[in-house]
């Protein structure tokens, strides 16, 4: 999941291409990216993984992976600009 999100978010690759590269369905990659954006939105409000888990019911280990992507693969301006 983290690999797919990193390729789409940080590298700017097309989700369809990423799906083929990692041998996941387009629907799965879209789901991973959607969940990443949910985590990022909540992280910008409150960076507590427990809060994010309670709000989204996304597994805590996945939330930690997405937070790592937020911290390492986005610029400081991107971290403060939610869509």
Short mmCIF file of C-alpha atoms in Angstrom, two decimals:
data_model
loop_
_atom_site.label_atom_id
_atom_site.label_comp_id
_atom_site.label_asym_id
_atom_site.label_seq_id
_atom_site.Cartn_x
_atom_site.Cartn_y
_atom_site.Cartn_z
CA UNK A 1 0.00 0.00 0.00
CA UNK A 2 2.73 2.43 0.97
CA UNK A 3 4.65 1.70 -2.22
CA UNK A 4 1.60 2.43 -4.35
CA UNK A 5 0.88 5.67 -2.50
CA UNK A 6 4.51 6.78 -2.70
CA UNK A 7 4.59 6.21 -6.46
CA UNK A 8 1.35 8.11 -7.03
CA UNK A 9 1.77 10.94 -4.49
CA UNK A 10 5.52 11.55 -4.30
CA UNK A 11 6.56 10.48 -7.80
CA UNK A 12 3.43 11.73 -9.56
CA UNK A 13 2.86 8.51 -11.48
CA UNK A 14 -0.50 7.65 -12.97
CA UNK A 15 -2.43 5.26 -10.70
CA UNK A 16 -3.17 2.94 -13.63
CA UNK A 17 0.54 2.60 -14.36
CA UNK A 18 1.28 2.00 -10.68
CA UNK A 19 -1.40 -0.69 -10.53
CA UNK A 20 0.29 -2.54 -13.37
CA UNK A 21 3.76 -2.10 -11.87
CA UNK A 22 2.83 -3.51 -8.47
CA UNK A 23 0.33 -6.09 -9.77
CA UNK A 24 -2.65 -4.66 -7.90
CA UNK A 25 -5.99 -3.65 -9.36
CA UNK A 26 -6.73 -0.07 -10.33
CA UNK A 27 -9.51 -0.09 -7.72
CA UNK A 28 -7.04 -1.14 -5.00
CA UNK A 29 -4.54 1.59 -5.88
CA UNK A 30 -7.33 4.19 -5.94
CA UNK A 31 -8.44 2.93 -2.51
CA UNK A 32 -4.89 3.22 -1.09
CA UNK A 33 -4.53 6.77 -2.40
CA UNK A 34 -7.97 7.75 -1.10
CA UNK A 35 -7.11 6.40 2.35
CA UNK A 36 -3.77 8.23 2.25
CA UNK A 37 -5.58 11.52 1.61
CA UNK A 38 -7.98 10.79 4.49
CA UNK A 39 -5.01 10.19 6.80
CA UNK A 40 -3.21 13.30 5.54
CA UNK A 41 -6.25 15.49 6.11
CA UNK A 42 -6.65 14.27 9.67
CA UNK A 43 -2.88 14.37 10.31
CA UNK A 44 -2.91 18.06 9.40
CA UNK A 45 -5.61 18.59 12.07
CA UNK A 46 -4.20 16.25 14.72
CA UNK A 47 -1.06 14.15 14.13
CA UNK A 48 -1.98 11.50 16.73
CA UNK A 49 -2.16 8.05 15.04
CA UNK A 50 -4.74 6.87 17.59
CA UNK A 51 -7.02 9.81 16.70
CA UNK A 52 -6.63 9.03 13.00
CA UNK A 53 -7.36 5.34 13.60
CA UNK A 54 -10.51 6.14 15.61
CA UNK A 55 -11.74 8.52 12.92
CA UNK A 56 -10.99 6.33 9.90
CA UNK A 57 -10.74 2.73 11.17
CA UNK A 58 -7.67 2.33 8.95
CA UNK A 59 -5.20 -0.13 10.47
CA UNK A 60 -2.64 1.55 12.72
CA UNK A 61 0.34 0.07 10.87
CA UNK A 62 -1.00 1.52 7.59
CA UNK A 63 -1.54 4.90 9.25
CA UNK A 64 2.08 4.85 10.44
CA UNK A 65 3.25 4.07 6.88
CA UNK A 66 1.19 6.94 5.49
CA UNK A 67 2.47 9.33 8.17
CA UNK A 68 6.01 8.35 7.21
CA UNK A 69 5.20 9.25 3.60
CA UNK A 70 3.71 12.57 4.72
CA UNK A 71 6.86 13.39 6.68
CA UNK A 72 9.43 12.25 4.13
CA UNK A 73 7.94 12.52 0.66
CA UNK A 74 6.15 15.86 0.72
CA UNK A 75 7.50 19.35 1.03
CA UNK A 76 6.61 21.42 4.12
CA UNK A 77 4.19 23.50 2.00
CA UNK A 78 2.42 20.34 0.78
CA UNK A 79 1.98 19.15 4.38
CA UNK A 80 0.11 22.35 5.22
CA UNK A 81 -2.09 22.44 2.12
CA UNK A 82 -4.97 19.99 2.22
CA UNK A 83 -7.38 19.75 -0.69
#
